Amino acid sequence: MRKGVIRPGHVQIRVLDIEEAVVHYRDRLGLIEVGRDAQGRAYLKGWTEVDRFSVVLREAEEPGMDFMGFKVLDAAVLEQRKLDLQRYGCQVEVIPAGELDGCGERIRFDSPTGHYFELYAEKEQTGKWGVSENNPEAWPEDLKGMRANRFDHCLLYGDDIDGTSELLQKVLGFQLSEQVVDRENGNLRVAAFLACSMKAHDIALVRHPEKGKFHHASFYLDTWGDVLRAADLISMHDIALDIGPTRHGLTHGQTVYFFDPSGNRNEVFTGGDYTYPDHQVITWDASQLGKAIFYHDRQLNEKFLNVVT
Amino acid sequence: MRFSVRLADADESFSCTEQQHLLQGMQAFRIGVPLLQVIPVGCRGGGCGICRIRILSGEYEARKMSRKHVSEQEQADGVALACRIYPRSDLAIELLPLAEDDNKQK
């Protein structure tokens, strides 16, 4: 049952060099740079996103993800989810409005996989970038690079993915859309894909010995042609390619993976399945993991499985 | 300038220019020279720690790398991520496992 959590709203990513990172996310991915704050963090968004920002870059000594935030319907939902999270046993911290420029109060909480998540109800709504809300044109003409539409989801690595999945499902109303199960190992769940919307996933979790790891942040493109064009840009700018272009078995999205200049993995993708509340969970067998991840190659790739920040 | 990078523990070597990081040198095609895949290749951005090595001898430029995988003291002792190392002379290196404290920090 949905509980008023409407979409992934932001991700704060740690980078080794802020200027290098801004060039990558702005000029290569094509996000819109909307500002910097007093701490030196850079704020960006995909052009179709209505809120002020969705990606925050923070210069640090170790790359990785600081936190991922989800937007909720309104202040009453935010307050109720805060009480629910406290009752569930999460460490809950209230971050005052304005700590992120243009964002209202945030409820930050920990999770069994060691990741930090946030909920918020208010963020300055500046509208889609470059198009009007009245009789809008199809797209703005002066987009850069891959012309990423929006921040779409994250894939996170950690140990207790059953614990984090249960937290997201029971307290925040996410739906398990797909999973990978190891039938030769007591039906151990090795991956969980969860949605708070009708997308194939809004967050994914993969079992990994270490807590709190970041596999990738993903951005949505319009077409398979745009995915191929993104791969062209990866070559033109000598960006570290990970894998693709290809199709996933899981969620059936069409995709290419690469790394930012600090080694954080990015995905741009298009297409994929959808999730209605009455849909049954789709299960992939771990013995078919190669095909589940890379539908064409059907080969497991050590780097894709083990390289994280 | 092209320098030689010797893997002390495998008795293999490859060449690398001063504009290439060590993984680019290792993966560069040269006619008649077999490709070496001795250093694991990961994110190539100093983030994931897969290509952790120790530089036993030689001069090099090190770019910023994740402190999670190479502490300041380790870096002073020659530990580095190969994707952030640009040679300034011939080098001798050895492979290292991922930082042992990866799980202890959490």
Short mmCIF file of C-alpha atoms in Angstrom, two decimals:
data_model
loop_
_atom_site.label_atom_id
_atom_site.label_comp_id
_atom_site.label_asym_id
_atom_site.label_seq_id
_atom_site.Cartn_x
_atom_site.Cartn_y
_atom_site.Cartn_z
CA MET A 1 0.00 0.00 0.00
CA ARG A 2 1.39 3.40 -0.98
CA LYS A 3 2.12 5.75 1.90
CA GLY A 4 2.48 9.15 0.30
CA VAL A 5 6.09 8.76 -0.87
CA ILE A 6 5.88 10.07 -4.44
CA ARG A 7 9.32 9.98 -6.06
CA PRO A 8 13.10 9.99 -5.70
CA GLY A 9 13.81 13.67 -5.09
CA HIS A 10 17.54 14.00 -4.66
CA VAL A 11 20.86 12.28 -4.19
CA GLN A 12 23.98 13.81 -2.64
CA ILE A 13 27.11 12.36 -4.23
CA ARG A 14 30.65 12.78 -2.86
CA VAL A 15 33.30 13.67 -5.45
CA LEU A 16 37.06 14.14 -5.23
CA ASP A 17 37.14 17.38 -7.29
CA ILE A 18 34.03 19.55 -7.46
CA GLU A 19 34.93 21.40 -10.67
CA GLU A 20 35.75 18.19 -12.57
CA ALA A 21 32.51 16.69 -11.30
CA VAL A 22 30.40 19.68 -12.36
CA VAL A 23 31.84 19.50 -15.89
CA HIS A 24 30.89 15.80 -16.00
CA TYR A 25 27.35 16.09 -14.65
CA ARG A 26 26.54 19.37 -16.44
CA ASP A 27 28.32 19.12 -19.79
CA ARG A 28 28.38 15.31 -20.31
CA LEU A 29 25.17 14.10 -18.65
CA GLY A 30 23.52 17.38 -19.59
CA LEU A 31 22.06 18.25 -16.21
CA ILE A 32 21.24 21.90 -15.54
CA GLU A 33 23.50 23.56 -12.95
CA VAL A 34 21.20 25.58 -10.72
CA GLY A 35 23.62 26.89 -8.09
CA ARG A 36 26.21 26.44 -5.36
CA ASP A 37 25.79 26.86 -1.62
CA ALA A 38 27.94 28.34 1.14
CA GLN A 39 29.53 24.90 1.73
CA GLY A 40 30.58 24.78 -1.92
CA ARG A 41 28.11 22.06 -2.86
CA ALA A 42 26.89 22.14 -6.49
CA TYR A 43 23.16 21.70 -7.25
CA LEU A 44 21.88 20.30 -10.55
CA LYS A 45 18.71 18.87 -12.09
CA GLY A 46 17.43 17.15 -15.20
CA TRP A 47 15.61 19.58 -17.45
CA THR A 48 12.17 17.90 -17.04
CA GLU A 49 12.30 17.99 -13.25
CA VAL A 50 9.99 20.57 -11.69
CA ASP A 51 11.79 20.97 -8.36
CA ARG A 52 14.83 23.22 -8.02
CA PHE A 53 17.43 20.45 -7.84
CA SER A 54 17.86 16.67 -7.69
CA VAL A 55 21.63 16.11 -7.70
CA VAL A 56 23.94 17.61 -5.08
CA LEU A 57 27.71 17.20 -5.46
CA ARG A 58 29.92 17.56 -2.40
CA GLU A 59 33.71 17.58 -2.55
CA ALA A 60 35.16 15.03 -0.12
CA GLU A 61 38.10 12.72 0.49
CA GLU A 62 36.09 9.57 -0.39
CA PRO A 63 33.61 9.26 -3.25
CA GLY A 64 30.24 7.56 -2.70
CA MET A 65 26.71 8.55 -1.71
CA ASP A 66 25.89 10.68 1.34
CA PHE A 67 22.12 10.14 1.16
CA MET A 68 19.15 9.67 -1.16
CA GLY A 69 15.97 11.70 -0.60
CA PHE A 70 12.35 10.98 -1.48
CA LYS A 71 9.62 13.56 -1.80
CA VAL A 72 6.34 12.98 0.06
CA LEU A 73 2.93 14.46 -0.68
CA ASP A 74 2.70 17.07 2.05
CA ALA A 75 3.73 18.12 5.57
CA ALA A 76 1.15 15.87 7.26
CA VAL A 77 2.54 12.80 5.48
CA LEU A 78 6.07 13.88 6.41
CA GLU A 79 5.14 14.12 10.10
CA GLN A 80 3.36 10.76 10.05
CA ARG A 81 6.23 8.97 8.31
CA LYS A 82 8.65 10.48 10.83
CA LEU A 83 6.64 8.96 13.70
CA ASP A 84 6.41 5.65 11.82
CA LEU A 85 10.18 5.56 11.28
CA GLN A 86 10.86 6.30 14.95
CA ARG A 87 8.42 3.60 16.02
CA TYR A 88 10.07 1.15 13.60
CA GLY A 89 13.38 1.76 15.37
CA CYS A 90 15.27 3.94 12.90
CA GLN A 91 17.65 6.64 14.05
CA VAL A 92 15.75 9.71 12.84
CA GLU A 93 17.32 13.14 12.47
CA VAL A 94 15.40 16.30 11.58
CA ILE A 95 17.40 18.52 9.21
CA PRO A 96 16.08 22.08 9.27
CA ALA A 97 14.67 23.78 6.17
CA GLY A 98 17.34 25.54 4.13
CA GLU A 99 20.25 23.21 4.97
CA LEU A 100 19.96 22.28 1.31
CA ASP A 101 19.24 25.49 -0.62
CA GLY A 102 15.56 25.66 -1.49
CA CYS A 103 14.57 22.47 0.35
CA GLY A 104 12.20 22.33 3.31
CA GLU A 105 12.63 20.27 6.46
CA ARG A 106 14.13 16.83 5.86
CA ILE A 107 13.67 13.68 7.90
CA ARG A 108 16.91 11.67 7.66
CA PHE A 109 17.04 8.05 8.80
CA ASP A 110 19.45 5.14 8.70
CA SER A 111 18.75 1.69 7.29
CA PRO A 112 19.89 -1.91 7.88
CA THR A 113 22.25 -1.73 4.86
CA GLY A 114 23.93 1.37 6.34
CA HIS A 115 22.55 3.84 3.80
CA TYR A 116 21.02 7.16 4.79
CA PHE A 117 17.69 8.14 3.30
CA GLU A 118 15.63 11.30 3.63
CA LEU A 119 12.03 12.38 3.23
CA TYR A 120 10.90 15.92 2.58
CA ALA A 121 7.63 17.56 1.57
CA GLU A 122 8.71 20.96 0.29
CA LYS A 123 11.26 22.05 -2.28
CA GLU A 124 11.27 25.25 -4.27
CA GLN A 125 9.40 24.43 -7.46
CA THR A 126 11.02 26.23 -10.37
CA GLY A 127 9.32 24.20 -13.11
CA LYS A 128 10.78 22.37 -16.07
CA TRP A 129 13.90 24.08 -17.35
CA GLY A 130 13.67 25.93 -20.66
CA VAL A 131 10.00 25.27 -21.40
CA SER A 132 6.89 27.08 -20.28
CA GLU A 133 4.08 25.61 -18.21
CA ASN A 134 1.69 27.20 -20.69
CA ASN A 135 1.61 25.63 -24.15
CA PRO A 136 5.05 24.04 -23.61
CA GLU A 137 7.33 23.15 -26.50
CA ALA A 138 8.57 19.55 -26.66
CA TRP A 139 12.08 20.27 -25.38
CA PRO A 140 14.47 23.16 -24.89
CA GLU A 141 16.97 23.57 -27.74
CA ASP A 142 20.06 24.44 -25.76
CA LEU A 143 20.60 21.24 -23.76
CA LYS A 144 24.11 19.81 -23.42
CA GLY A 145 25.66 16.35 -23.66
CA MET A 146 23.38 13.38 -23.06
CA ARG A 147 20.42 15.69 -22.32
CA ALA A 148 19.37 13.64 -19.28
CA ASN A 149 15.67 14.12 -18.52
CA ARG A 150 15.66 13.38 -14.85
CA PHE A 151 17.36 11.69 -11.91
CA ASP A 152 15.54 8.36 -11.86
CA HIS A 153 16.84 5.92 -9.21
CA CYS A 154 19.87 4.59 -7.33
CA LEU A 155 21.26 1.09 -6.96
CA LEU A 156 22.82 0.60 -3.54
CA TYR A 157 24.98 -2.25 -2.22
CA GLY A 158 24.83 -3.50 1.36
CA ASP A 159 24.58 -6.54 3.60
CA ASP A 160 21.05 -6.66 5.04
CA ILE A 161 19.01 -5.94 1.91
CA ASP A 162 16.05 -7.83 3.39
CA GLY A 163 16.06 -5.38 6.30
CA THR A 164 16.18 -2.29 4.09
CA SER A 165 13.55 -3.73 1.73
CA GLU A 166 11.23 -4.38 4.66
CA LEU A 167 11.76 -0.86 5.97
CA LEU A 168 10.97 0.66 2.56
CA GLN A 169 7.92 -1.59 2.09
CA LYS A 170 6.39 -1.53 5.57
CA VAL A 171 7.09 2.04 6.65
CA LEU A 172 7.29 3.94 3.36
CA GLY A 173 4.86 1.94 1.21
CA PHE A 174 7.28 0.79 -1.50
CA GLN A 175 6.33 -2.23 -3.59
CA LEU A 176 8.78 -5.04 -4.40
CA SER A 177 8.65 -5.15 -8.20
CA GLU A 178 11.47 -7.59 -9.01
CA GLN A 179 13.97 -9.71 -7.15
CA VAL A 180 16.84 -12.12 -7.75
CA VAL A 181 16.74 -15.26 -5.60
CA ASP A 182 19.46 -17.88 -5.13
CA ARG A 183 17.50 -21.14 -5.09
CA GLU A 184 20.63 -23.18 -4.35
CA ASN A 185 21.31 -21.14 -1.22
CA GLY A 186 18.09 -21.36 0.78
CA ASN A 187 16.25 -18.93 -1.50
CA LEU A 188 18.56 -16.15 -0.39
CA ARG A 189 17.47 -12.87 -1.98
CA VAL A 190 20.49 -11.29 -3.65
CA ALA A 191 18.79 -8.28 -5.24
CA ALA A 192 15.58 -6.32 -4.64
CA PHE A 193 13.98 -3.72 -6.93
CA LEU A 194 11.40 -1.48 -5.29
CA ALA A 195 8.98 1.15 -6.58
CA CYS A 196 7.02 3.92 -4.86
CA SER A 197 5.47 4.86 -8.23
CA MET A 198 4.46 2.92 -11.33
CA LYS A 199 8.04 2.77 -12.59
CA ALA A 200 9.95 -0.54 -12.75
CA HIS A 201 11.99 0.71 -9.77
CA ASP A 202 12.72 3.83 -7.79
CA ILE A 203 15.51 2.15 -5.83
CA ALA A 204 17.38 -1.14 -6.11
CA LEU A 205 19.43 -3.05 -3.55
CA VAL A 206 22.07 -5.73 -4.10
CA ARG A 207 23.52 -7.98 -1.39
CA HIS A 208 27.19 -7.22 -0.70
CA PRO A 209 29.37 -7.88 2.37
CA GLU A 210 30.05 -4.23 3.12
CA LYS A 211 27.46 -1.72 4.31
CA GLY A 212 26.60 1.61 2.74
CA LYS A 213 28.05 1.19 -0.76
CA PHE A 214 26.97 3.10 -3.86
CA HIS A 215 26.65 1.23 -7.16
CA HIS A 216 25.12 3.92 -9.37
CA ALA A 217 22.82 6.88 -9.80
CA SER A 218 20.64 6.59 -12.89
CA PHE A 219 19.22 9.19 -15.26
CA TYR A 220 16.40 8.81 -17.76
CA LEU A 221 16.70 9.41 -21.51
CA ASP A 222 13.91 9.48 -24.10
CA THR A 223 14.90 6.81 -26.60
CA TRP A 224 17.28 3.96 -27.43
CA GLY A 225 18.80 6.36 -29.96
CA ASP A 226 19.60 8.70 -27.09
CA VAL A 227 21.31 5.82 -25.23
CA LEU A 228 23.51 5.15 -28.31
CA ARG A 229 24.19 8.88 -28.60
CA ALA A 230 25.22 8.90 -24.92
CA ALA A 231 27.65 6.06 -25.68
CA ASP A 232 29.07 8.17 -28.54
CA LEU A 233 29.65 11.03 -26.09
CA ILE A 234 31.37 8.62 -23.67
CA SER A 235 33.87 7.83 -26.45
CA MET A 236 34.20 11.44 -27.65
CA HIS A 237 35.14 12.59 -24.16
CA ASP A 238 37.13 9.48 -23.15
CA ILE A 239 34.82 8.85 -20.18
CA ALA A 240 35.50 5.56 -18.35
CA LEU A 241 32.93 3.15 -19.85
CA ASP A 242 31.61 0.36 -17.65
CA ILE A 243 29.26 -1.64 -19.86
CA GLY A 244 26.80 -1.29 -22.70
CA PRO A 245 24.89 -0.08 -24.57
CA THR A 246 22.73 -3.13 -23.88
CA ARG A 247 19.42 -4.20 -22.36
CA HIS A 248 18.81 -5.45 -18.83
CA GLY A 249 16.75 -8.57 -18.20
CA LEU A 250 15.74 -7.12 -14.85
CA THR A 251 13.27 -4.26 -15.57
CA HIS A 252 14.10 -4.63 -19.33
CA GLY A 253 15.55 -1.13 -19.53
CA GLN A 254 17.99 -0.18 -22.31
CA THR A 255 21.14 1.17 -20.81
CA VAL A 256 24.77 2.26 -20.76
CA TYR A 257 26.99 2.52 -17.66
CA PHE A 258 30.03 4.71 -17.11
CA PHE A 259 31.95 6.42 -14.30
CA ASP A 260 32.19 10.01 -13.15
CA PRO A 261 35.73 11.44 -12.71
CA SER A 262 35.76 10.28 -9.05
CA GLY A 263 34.78 6.69 -9.87
CA ASN A 264 31.08 6.91 -8.97
CA ARG A 265 29.09 4.88 -11.48
CA ASN A 266 26.34 6.55 -13.57
CA GLU A 267 23.67 4.97 -15.74
CA VAL A 268 21.62 6.54 -18.49
CA PHE A 269 18.72 4.41 -19.66
CA THR A 270 15.37 4.37 -21.38
CA GLY A 271 12.31 2.14 -21.58
CA GLY A 272 11.64 -0.65 -19.15
CA ASP A 273 8.68 -2.20 -17.43
CA TYR A 274 6.06 -0.64 -15.14
CA THR A 275 4.59 -1.55 -11.77
CA TYR A 276 0.91 -1.36 -10.80
CA PRO A 277 -0.06 -2.10 -7.20
CA ASP A 278 -1.71 -5.40 -8.17
CA HIS A 279 1.38 -6.72 -10.00
CA GLN A 280 3.00 -9.88 -8.65
CA VAL A 281 6.72 -9.82 -7.87
CA ILE A 282 8.88 -10.83 -10.83
CA THR A 283 11.61 -13.26 -9.78
CA TRP A 284 14.90 -13.99 -11.52
CA ASP A 285 16.93 -17.06 -10.53
CA ALA A 286 20.50 -16.30 -9.48
CA SER A 287 21.56 -19.09 -11.86
CA GLN A 288 20.30 -16.78 -14.67
CA LEU A 289 22.03 -13.69 -13.27
CA GLY A 290 24.07 -13.08 -16.41
CA LYS A 291 20.92 -12.77 -18.51
CA ALA A 292 19.09 -10.90 -15.74
CA ILE A 293 21.71 -8.17 -15.74
CA PHE A 294 22.88 -8.13 -19.37
CA TYR A 295 20.12 -9.55 -21.52
CA HIS A 296 22.22 -9.77 -24.71
CA ASP A 297 25.69 -10.83 -23.49
CA ARG A 298 24.27 -13.12 -20.79
CA GLN A 299 27.70 -13.03 -19.16
CA LEU A 300 28.40 -11.97 -15.61
CA ASN A 301 30.84 -9.11 -15.41
CA GLU A 302 33.11 -8.97 -12.36
CA LYS A 303 33.58 -5.24 -12.65
CA PHE A 304 29.84 -4.51 -12.76
CA LEU A 305 29.28 -6.78 -9.77
CA ASN A 306 32.14 -5.70 -7.53
CA VAL A 307 33.19 -2.13 -8.35
CA VAL A 308 31.43 0.32 -6.03
CA THR A 309 32.20 3.53 -4.14
CA MET B 1 58.45 10.22 -22.53
CA ARG B 2 57.72 6.51 -22.26
CA PHE B 3 58.62 4.67 -19.07
CA SER B 4 58.74 1.02 -18.09
CA VAL B 5 56.47 -0.23 -15.30
CA ARG B 6 57.67 -3.52 -13.84
CA LEU B 7 55.48 -5.77 -11.72
CA ALA B 8 57.91 -7.05 -9.12
CA ASP B 9 55.64 -9.87 -7.97
CA ALA B 10 54.81 -11.21 -11.45
CA ASP B 11 58.06 -10.41 -13.24
CA GLU B 12 56.11 -8.74 -16.06
CA SER B 13 56.32 -5.22 -17.40
CA PHE B 14 54.48 -2.77 -19.63
CA SER B 15 55.22 0.73 -20.81
CA CYS B 16 53.40 3.92 -19.96
CA THR B 17 53.81 7.51 -21.12
CA GLU B 18 53.86 10.44 -18.71
CA GLN B 19 50.38 11.47 -19.93
CA GLN B 20 48.89 8.04 -19.20
CA HIS B 21 47.85 6.65 -15.86
CA LEU B 22 49.18 3.16 -15.23
CA LEU B 23 45.99 1.37 -16.30
CA GLN B 24 45.95 3.26 -19.62
CA GLY B 25 49.56 2.23 -20.17
CA MET B 26 48.77 -1.37 -19.30
CA GLN B 27 45.79 -1.44 -21.68
CA ALA B 28 47.45 0.38 -24.60
CA PHE B 29 47.93 -1.65 -27.76
CA ARG B 30 51.43 -1.91 -29.17
CA ILE B 31 52.21 -4.10 -32.17
CA GLY B 32 53.99 -7.27 -31.13
CA VAL B 33 53.53 -6.64 -27.41
CA PRO B 34 50.95 -8.85 -25.68
CA LEU B 35 48.33 -7.00 -23.59
CA LEU B 36 48.85 -7.46 -19.89
CA GLN B 37 45.81 -7.72 -17.63
CA VAL B 38 47.70 -7.92 -14.37
CA ILE B 39 46.28 -4.92 -12.48
CA PRO B 40 42.50 -5.19 -11.97
CA VAL B 41 40.63 -2.36 -13.76
CA GLY B 42 37.65 -0.75 -12.01
CA CYS B 43 36.24 2.78 -11.97
CA ARG B 44 39.45 4.48 -13.23
CA GLY B 45 38.60 7.53 -11.12
CA GLY B 46 40.37 6.84 -7.82
CA GLY B 47 37.14 5.72 -6.18
CA CYS B 48 36.65 1.96 -6.03
CA GLY B 49 40.08 0.79 -4.83
CA ILE B 50 40.28 -2.29 -7.07
CA CYS B 51 43.61 -1.25 -8.66
CA ARG B 52 45.46 -0.78 -5.36
CA ILE B 53 49.25 -1.12 -5.70
CA ARG B 54 52.48 -0.27 -3.92
CA ILE B 55 55.17 1.61 -5.79
CA LEU B 56 58.49 0.08 -4.78
CA SER B 57 60.74 2.44 -6.70
CA GLY B 58 60.62 5.32 -9.15
CA GLU B 59 59.18 8.82 -9.51
CA TYR B 60 55.52 9.53 -10.23
CA GLU B 61 52.72 12.07 -9.97
CA ALA B 62 49.75 10.99 -7.85
CA ARG B 63 46.34 12.58 -8.37
CA LYS B 64 43.67 12.66 -5.66
CA MET B 65 42.34 9.23 -4.68
CA SER B 66 39.82 7.94 -2.16
CA ARG B 67 41.13 8.11 1.42
CA LYS B 68 38.98 5.09 2.12
CA HIS B 69 41.40 2.96 0.13
CA VAL B 70 44.71 4.82 0.62
CA SER B 71 45.39 6.66 3.88
CA GLU B 72 47.81 9.60 4.01
CA GLN B 73 50.40 7.42 5.77
CA GLU B 74 49.98 4.63 3.19
CA GLN B 75 50.34 7.13 0.36
CA ALA B 76 53.57 8.38 1.95
CA ASP B 77 54.73 4.74 2.00
CA GLY B 78 54.07 4.30 -1.74
CA VAL B 79 50.57 2.81 -1.68
CA ALA B 80 48.33 4.15 -4.46
CA LEU B 81 45.51 3.41 -6.88
CA ALA B 82 47.09 2.69 -10.26
CA CYS B 83 44.45 4.77 -12.11
CA ARG B 84 45.75 7.92 -10.36
CA ILE B 85 49.48 7.37 -10.94
CA TYR B 86 51.34 9.05 -13.82
CA PRO B 87 54.97 7.88 -14.20
CA ARG B 88 57.90 10.31 -14.17
CA SER B 89 60.55 7.58 -14.36
CA ASP B 90 60.68 3.79 -14.69
CA LEU B 91 58.63 2.22 -11.88
CA ALA B 92 58.59 -1.06 -9.96
CA ILE B 93 55.22 -1.90 -8.41
CA GLU B 94 53.41 -4.73 -6.63
CA LEU B 95 49.70 -5.52 -6.42
CA LEU B 96 47.89 -5.06 -3.12
CA PRO B 97 44.50 -6.37 -2.01
CA LEU B 98 41.67 -3.92 -1.24
CA ALA B 99 42.30 -1.97 1.96
CA GLU B 100 41.90 -4.33 4.91
CA ASP B 101 39.93 -1.78 6.89
CA ASP B 102 37.11 -1.65 4.34
CA ASN B 103 34.72 -3.40 6.68
CA LYS B 104 36.07 -2.12 9.97
CA GLN B 105 35.25 1.52 9.28
CA LYS B 106 31.52 0.98 9.40
#
